[in-house]
Coordinates of C-alpha atoms in Angstrom, one line a residue:
X267 CA -67.5 57.3 -70.2
X268 CA -69.9 55.4 -67.8
X269 CA -68.4 53.2 -65.1
X270 CA -68.5 49.4 -65.7
X271 CA -68.4 48.7 -62.0
X272 CA -71.3 46.6 -60.8
X273 CA -69.8 44.2 -58.2
X274 CA -68.1 45.1 -55.0
X275 CA -66.4 42.8 -52.5
X276 CA -66.5 44.2 -48.9
X277 CA -63.9 42.9 -46.4
X278 CA -63.7 44.0 -42.7
X279 CA -60.0 43.8 -41.6
X280 CA -58.5 43.9 -38.1
X281 CA -54.9 42.9 -37.3
X282 CA -54.4 40.4 -40.2
X283 CA -50.7 41.0 -40.9
X284 CA -50.1 37.3 -41.4
X285 CA -53.0 36.6 -43.8
X286 CA -54.1 39.8 -45.5
X287 CA -51.7 39.3 -48.5
X288 CA -53.0 35.9 -49.3
X289 CA -56.6 37.2 -49.0
X290 CA -56.0 40.1 -51.4
X291 CA -54.1 38.1 -54.0
X292 CA -56.9 35.5 -54.1
X293 CA -59.5 38.3 -54.6
X294 CA -57.4 39.9 -57.3
X295 CA -57.1 36.5 -59.1
X296 CA -60.8 36.3 -60.0
X297 CA -61.6 34.8 -63.4
X298 CA -64.5 35.0 -65.8
X299 CA -65.3 38.7 -65.2
X300 CA -65.1 41.6 -67.7
X301 CA -62.4 44.1 -66.8
X302 CA -63.8 47.0 -64.7
X303 CA -66.7 45.2 -63.2
X304 CA -65.1 44.3 -59.9
X305 CA -64.1 46.6 -57.0
X306 CA -62.9 45.9 -53.5
X307 CA -63.5 47.8 -50.2
X308 CA -61.2 47.1 -47.3
X309 CA -62.5 48.4 -44.0
X310 CA -59.4 48.5 -41.7
X311 CA -60.6 49.0 -38.1
X312 CA -58.5 49.2 -35.0
X313 CA -55.4 47.8 -36.7
X314 CA -52.2 47.9 -34.5
X315 CA -50.0 45.3 -36.1
X316 CA -48.8 46.7 -39.4
X317 CA -51.7 45.5 -41.6
X318 CA -52.3 49.0 -43.1
X319 CA -48.6 49.1 -44.2
X320 CA -48.9 45.6 -45.9
X321 CA -52.1 46.7 -47.7
X322 CA -50.5 49.9 -48.9
X323 CA -47.6 48.0 -50.3
X324 CA -49.8 45.5 -52.1
X325 CA -52.2 48.1 -53.7
X326 CA -50.0 49.0 -56.6
X327 CA -49.7 45.3 -57.6
X328 CA -53.5 44.7 -57.7
X329 CA -55.4 44.7 -61.0
X330 CA -58.8 45.8 -59.5
X331 CA -59.7 49.2 -57.9
X332 CA -59.5 49.2 -54.1
X333 CA -61.0 51.6 -51.6
X334 CA -59.3 51.5 -48.2
X335 CA -61.1 52.9 -45.2
X336 CA -59.1 53.2 -41.9
X337 CA -60.8 53.9 -38.6
X338 CA -60.4 53.5 -34.8
X339 CA -63.5 52.9 -32.7
X340 CA -63.6 51.7 -29.2
X341 CA -67.0 50.0 -29.6
X342 CA -66.0 48.0 -32.7
X343 CA -67.3 44.4 -33.2
X344 CA -67.8 42.0 -36.1
X345 CA -71.3 43.1 -37.1
X346 CA -70.4 46.8 -37.0
X347 CA -67.3 46.3 -39.1
X348 CA -69.0 44.1 -41.7
X349 CA -71.9 46.5 -42.0
X350 CA -69.5 49.5 -42.4
X351 CA -67.6 47.6 -45.1
X352 CA -70.8 46.6 -47.0
X353 CA -72.4 50.0 -46.6
X354 CA -69.2 51.5 -48.2
X355 CA -69.5 49.0 -51.0
X356 CA -73.2 50.0 -51.6
X357 CA -72.3 53.6 -51.7
X358 CA -69.6 52.9 -54.3
X359 CA -72.2 51.1 -56.4
X360 CA -74.5 54.0 -56.0
X361 CA -71.8 56.4 -57.2
X362 CA -71.3 54.2 -60.3
X363 CA -75.0 54.3 -61.0
X364 CA -75.3 50.5 -60.7
X365 CA -78.0 48.5 -58.9
X366 CA -75.2 46.0 -58.5
X367 CA -74.1 43.2 -56.3
X368 CA -72.3 43.1 -52.9
X369 CA -70.1 40.2 -51.7
X370 CA -68.3 39.8 -48.4
X371 CA -65.6 37.6 -47.1
X372 CA -63.1 37.6 -44.2
X373 CA -59.6 39.0 -44.2
X374 CA -58.2 35.6 -43.0
X375 CA -60.0 33.6 -45.8
X376 CA -59.0 32.7 -49.3
X377 CA -61.5 32.7 -52.1
X378 CA -61.0 30.4 -55.2
X379 CA -60.6 32.0 -58.6
X380 CA -64.2 31.4 -59.6
X381 CA -65.8 32.7 -56.4
X382 CA -67.3 35.9 -57.8
X383 CA -68.3 34.3 -61.1
X384 CA -70.0 31.4 -59.3
X385 CA -71.9 33.7 -57.0
X386 CA -73.0 35.9 -59.9
X387 CA -74.2 32.8 -61.8
X388 CA -76.4 31.8 -58.9
X389 CA -77.8 35.3 -58.6
X390 CA -78.5 35.5 -62.3
X391 CA -80.3 32.2 -62.0
X392 CA -82.9 33.9 -59.8
X393 CA -81.5 34.3 -56.3
X394 CA -81.5 37.6 -54.4
X395 CA -78.6 36.3 -52.2
X396 CA -76.2 33.4 -52.1
X397 CA -74.6 31.7 -49.1
X398 CA -71.5 29.7 -49.7
X399 CA -69.9 26.7 -48.0
X400 CA -66.6 26.9 -46.2
X401 CA -63.7 24.5 -45.7
X402 CA -60.7 24.9 -43.4
X403 CA -57.4 25.9 -45.1
X404 CA -55.8 22.4 -45.5
X405 CA -52.3 23.3 -44.2
X406 CA -53.8 24.8 -41.1
X407 CA -56.4 22.1 -40.5
X408 CA -53.5 19.5 -40.6
X409 CA -52.2 21.1 -37.3
X410 CA -55.4 20.5 -35.4
X411 CA -56.0 17.5 -33.1
X412 CA -57.2 14.5 -35.3
X413 CA -60.4 14.3 -33.3
X414 CA -61.5 17.7 -34.6
X415 CA -61.5 16.9 -38.3
X416 CA -63.1 13.5 -37.5
X417 CA -65.9 15.2 -35.7
X418 CA -66.2 17.7 -38.6
X419 CA -66.7 14.9 -41.1
X420 CA -69.4 13.4 -39.0
X421 CA -71.2 16.7 -38.7
X422 CA -70.9 17.4 -42.4
X423 CA -72.3 14.0 -43.2
X424 CA -75.2 14.4 -40.9
X425 CA -75.9 18.0 -41.9
X426 CA -76.1 16.9 -45.6
X427 CA -78.6 14.2 -44.7
X428 CA -81.0 16.4 -42.6
X429 CA -80.6 19.2 -45.2
X430 CA -81.9 16.8 -47.9
X431 CA -84.8 15.8 -45.6
X432 CA -85.7 19.5 -45.1
X433 CA -85.4 20.3 -48.8
X434 CA -87.7 17.4 -49.7
X435 CA -90.3 17.8 -46.9
X436 CA -90.4 21.7 -46.9
X437 CA -89.0 22.5 -50.4
X438 CA -88.0 26.1 -51.3
X439 CA -88.3 26.5 -55.1
X440 CA -85.5 29.1 -55.0
X441 CA -83.1 26.8 -53.0
X442 CA -83.7 23.2 -54.3
X443 CA -81.7 20.2 -53.3
X444 CA -78.7 19.8 -53.6
X445 CA -78.0 22.6 -51.2
X446 CA -76.5 23.3 -47.8
X447 CA -77.3 25.3 -44.7
X448 CA -74.1 27.1 -43.9
X449 CA -74.5 30.8 -43.2
X450 CA -71.2 32.6 -42.6
X451 CA -69.8 36.0 -43.4
X452 CA -66.8 34.4 -45.2
X453 CA -69.0 33.8 -48.2
X454 CA -72.1 35.9 -48.8
X455 CA -73.4 37.7 -51.8
X456 CA -76.5 39.8 -52.2
X457 CA -78.1 42.1 -54.7
X458 CA -77.8 45.7 -53.5
X459 CA -81.6 46.2 -53.6
X460 CA -82.2 43.3 -51.3
X461 CA -79.4 44.4 -49.0
X462 CA -80.9 47.8 -48.6
X463 CA -84.5 46.5 -48.3
X464 CA -83.7 44.6 -45.1
X465 CA -81.8 47.5 -43.6
X466 CA -78.3 46.2 -44.3
X467 CA -76.1 44.0 -42.3
X468 CA -77.4 43.8 -38.7
X469 CA -75.1 45.7 -36.4
X470 CA -74.8 43.1 -33.7
X471 CA -71.6 41.8 -32.0
X472 CA -72.0 38.1 -33.0
X473 CA -74.0 36.2 -35.6
X474 CA -74.6 39.1 -38.0
X475 CA -74.3 36.8 -41.0
X476 CA -77.0 34.4 -39.8
X477 CA -79.3 37.3 -38.7
X478 CA -78.9 38.9 -42.1
X479 CA -79.8 35.8 -44.1
X480 CA -82.8 35.2 -41.7
X481 CA -84.0 38.7 -42.3
X482 CA -83.8 38.1 -46.1
X483 CA -85.8 34.9 -45.8
X484 CA -88.4 36.5 -43.5
X485 CA -88.9 39.3 -46.0
X486 CA -89.5 36.8 -48.8
X487 CA -86.2 37.2 -50.6
X488 CA -84.8 34.2 -52.4
X489 CA -81.6 32.9 -50.8
X490 CA -79.6 30.2 -52.5
X491 CA -77.3 28.0 -50.5
X492 CA -75.2 26.9 -53.4
X493 CA -72.9 24.0 -53.0
X494 CA -70.7 25.2 -55.9
X495 CA -69.7 28.3 -53.9
X496 CA -67.0 27.7 -51.3
X497 CA -64.3 29.6 -49.5
X498 CA -61.3 28.4 -47.4
X499 CA -61.3 29.7 -43.9
X500 CA -58.6 29.9 -41.2
X501 CA -58.2 27.1 -38.7
X502 CA -56.5 29.3 -36.2
X503 CA -57.4 29.1 -32.5
X504 CA -57.2 32.8 -31.7
X505 CA -59.5 35.0 -33.8
X506 CA -60.5 38.6 -34.0
X507 CA -64.2 38.3 -33.2
X508 CA -65.3 36.8 -29.8
X509 CA -67.6 33.8 -30.4
X510 CA -66.4 33.4 -34.0
X511 CA -65.0 30.4 -35.9
X512 CA -61.6 30.5 -34.0
X513 CA -63.4 30.4 -30.6
X514 CA -65.5 27.5 -31.8
X515 CA -62.5 25.5 -33.0
X516 CA -60.6 26.2 -29.8
X517 CA -63.6 25.2 -27.6
X518 CA -64.0 21.9 -29.4
X519 CA -60.3 21.2 -29.0
X520 CA -60.7 21.8 -25.3
X521 CA -64.0 20.1 -24.9
X522 CA -64.5 17.4 -27.5
X523 CA -68.0 16.5 -26.2
X524 CA -69.3 20.0 -26.7
X525 CA -72.8 20.1 -28.2
X526 CA -73.2 20.2 -32.0
X527 CA -74.8 23.2 -33.7
X528 CA -78.4 23.8 -32.8
X529 CA -79.9 22.6 -36.1
X530 CA -78.3 19.1 -35.6
X531 CA -81.2 17.5 -33.9
X532 CA -82.2 13.8 -33.7
X533 CA -83.9 12.5 -36.9
X534 CA -87.4 12.3 -35.5
X535 CA -87.3 15.8 -34.1
X536 CA -85.9 17.2 -37.3
X537 CA -88.6 15.5 -39.3
X538 CA -91.2 16.9 -36.9
X539 CA -89.9 20.4 -37.4
X540 CA -89.8 20.2 -41.2
X541 CA -93.3 18.8 -41.4
X542 CA -94.6 21.6 -39.3
X543 CA -92.9 24.2 -41.4
X544 CA -94.5 22.7 -44.5
X545 CA -97.9 22.6 -42.9
X546 CA -97.7 26.2 -41.8
X547 CA -96.9 27.3 -45.4
X548 CA -99.8 25.2 -46.6
X549 CA -102.2 26.7 -44.1
X550 CA -101.0 30.2 -44.9
X551 CA -101.4 29.6 -48.7
X552 CA -105.0 28.3 -48.1
X553 CA -105.8 31.4 -45.9
X554 CA -106.7 29.1 -43.0
X555 CA -103.9 30.1 -40.5
X556 CA -105.9 32.8 -38.7
X557 CA -109.3 31.0 -38.9
X558 CA -108.4 27.7 -37.3
X559 CA -105.9 27.9 -34.4
X560 CA -105.7 24.1 -33.9
X561 CA -102.0 24.3 -35.2
X562 CA -101.2 26.7 -32.4
X563 CA -102.8 24.5 -29.7
X564 CA -100.8 21.5 -30.9
X565 CA -97.6 23.6 -30.7
X566 CA -98.5 25.0 -27.3
X567 CA -98.5 28.6 -28.5
X568 CA -100.9 30.9 -26.6
X569 CA -103.9 32.2 -28.5
X570 CA -102.9 35.8 -28.4
X571 CA -99.4 35.1 -29.7
X572 CA -100.9 32.7 -32.4
X573 CA -103.2 35.5 -33.7
X574 CA -100.3 37.9 -33.8
X575 CA -98.2 35.4 -35.8
X576 CA -101.0 34.6 -38.1
X577 CA -101.4 38.3 -39.0
X578 CA -97.8 38.6 -40.1
X579 CA -97.7 39.5 -43.8
X580 CA -95.1 37.0 -45.0
X581 CA -94.9 33.3 -44.6
X582 CA -91.2 33.4 -43.9
X583 CA -91.9 35.6 -40.9
X584 CA -94.6 33.3 -39.8
X585 CA -92.4 30.2 -39.9
X586 CA -89.6 31.9 -38.0
X587 CA -92.0 33.3 -35.4
X588 CA -93.6 29.9 -34.8
X589 CA -90.1 28.4 -34.4
X590 CA -89.3 30.9 -31.7
X591 CA -92.7 30.8 -29.9
X592 CA -93.4 27.0 -29.6
X593 CA -91.8 25.2 -26.7
X594 CA -92.4 22.0 -28.7
X595 CA -90.1 23.2 -31.4
X596 CA -87.2 24.2 -29.1
X597 CA -83.9 23.1 -30.5
X598 CA -82.2 20.1 -28.8
X599 CA -78.9 19.6 -30.5
X600 CA -77.0 16.3 -30.4
X601 CA -73.9 15.3 -28.6
X602 CA -71.0 14.3 -30.9
X603 CA -71.2 10.7 -29.7
X604 CA -74.8 10.5 -30.9
X605 CA -73.9 11.4 -34.5
X606 CA -73.0 7.9 -35.8
X607 CA -76.4 6.5 -34.7
X608 CA -78.4 9.3 -36.1
X609 CA -76.4 9.1 -39.4
X610 CA -77.4 5.4 -39.7
X611 CA -81.0 6.3 -38.9
X612 CA -81.1 9.1 -41.5
X613 CA -79.7 6.8 -44.1
X614 CA -82.6 4.4 -43.4
X615 CA -85.2 7.1 -43.5
X616 CA -84.1 9.0 -46.5
X617 CA -84.8 6.3 -49.2
X618 CA -88.3 5.8 -47.8
X619 CA -88.9 9.6 -47.8
X620 CA -87.6 10.0 -51.4
X621 CA -89.9 7.1 -52.5
X622 CA -93.0 8.4 -50.7
X623 CA -92.6 11.9 -52.1
X624 CA -92.0 10.5 -55.6
X625 CA -95.1 8.4 -55.4
X626 CA -97.1 11.4 -54.1
X627 CA -96.0 13.5 -57.1
X628 CA -96.7 10.7 -59.6
X629 CA -100.2 10.0 -58.2
X630 CA -102.6 10.8 -61.1
X631 CA -105.3 13.3 -60.6
X632 CA -108.6 11.6 -61.6
X633 CA -111.0 13.7 -63.6
X634 CA -114.5 14.2 -62.2
X635 CA -116.8 11.3 -62.9
X636 CA -119.4 12.2 -65.5
X637 CA -123.0 11.5 -64.8
X638 CA -124.3 8.5 -66.7
X639 CA -128.0 8.5 -67.7
X640 CA -129.9 5.6 -66.3
X641 CA -131.3 2.9 -68.6
X642 CA -134.8 4.1 -67.8
X643 CA -134.2 7.8 -68.1
X644 CA -135.9 8.0 -71.5
X645 CA -138.4 5.3 -70.9

């Protein structure tokens, strides 16, 4: 009898004795899936705290098949562990003869019961990969200093405003508004074919999730940032991956005035960036990018580098390369105290932007004027 397995969740695990049980029970409680479709890979690496024993005790209680891999490696890091977990998931799908889908989350996270089904719905609607939103586990977030959730609400508000600006100025048909711009390993899903086409999860110590999504976009794959997909993540201050979420939370507790994320720029600068991205896509579509380098001069990109960029085969690669090469597009993130003023400005700009784009789309295309014979033409 052929296997029904076509979806595998891959979870890297290291020293999660306090949280792994909640993570596994949440994964096992997925709804809306036919029996036999879902499998789970647990990649236990360098565990020294009893996590393997807890996992072993839980396995008989789970309703889905689980493959547990245990290893010890002195050079382990977040990107290496997530790649190993997802590669094992891809191999399992291959054994099952399924093109299939890979999902990944973190061992200290909790997925809602519809997490897998909502990801699959977005993929079935045309995406090659789906990035989900995250929220802090409420009971853990309640223990943080009040200034941190307050800052988080400001950042979330501003992020939604500039994301709508971006989606309207430089629209992606496969990722229409409403959408978000979170990219985090706690909630990613991808078709196996797309995963393998970009060489899998980047094996880098930090930021493997963002680098993976960037690689998909540069290769022309369709990435949906679906607001309906969400995961609850830990609000702990001591994490397993240096530079991860826990380090970010702790540093913001220690330094409330730490800079916002790079993409949180002032409204005028954000609008400038999105307009340039749209213009680059338009020039590429018209075949003009390599023939007229006025765009490169305006962005202070040297001619040789501009020609190299213009020769790239995919527009996603071009846009990313221009972002990196232009000193005039260098990111200048905001200070937290600047957020309220920029939120007010964005709320003034967005209605005008929506109206201008609506009028542009509604503008009728006039037919060519027919030639009218003169009164004396037949005289």
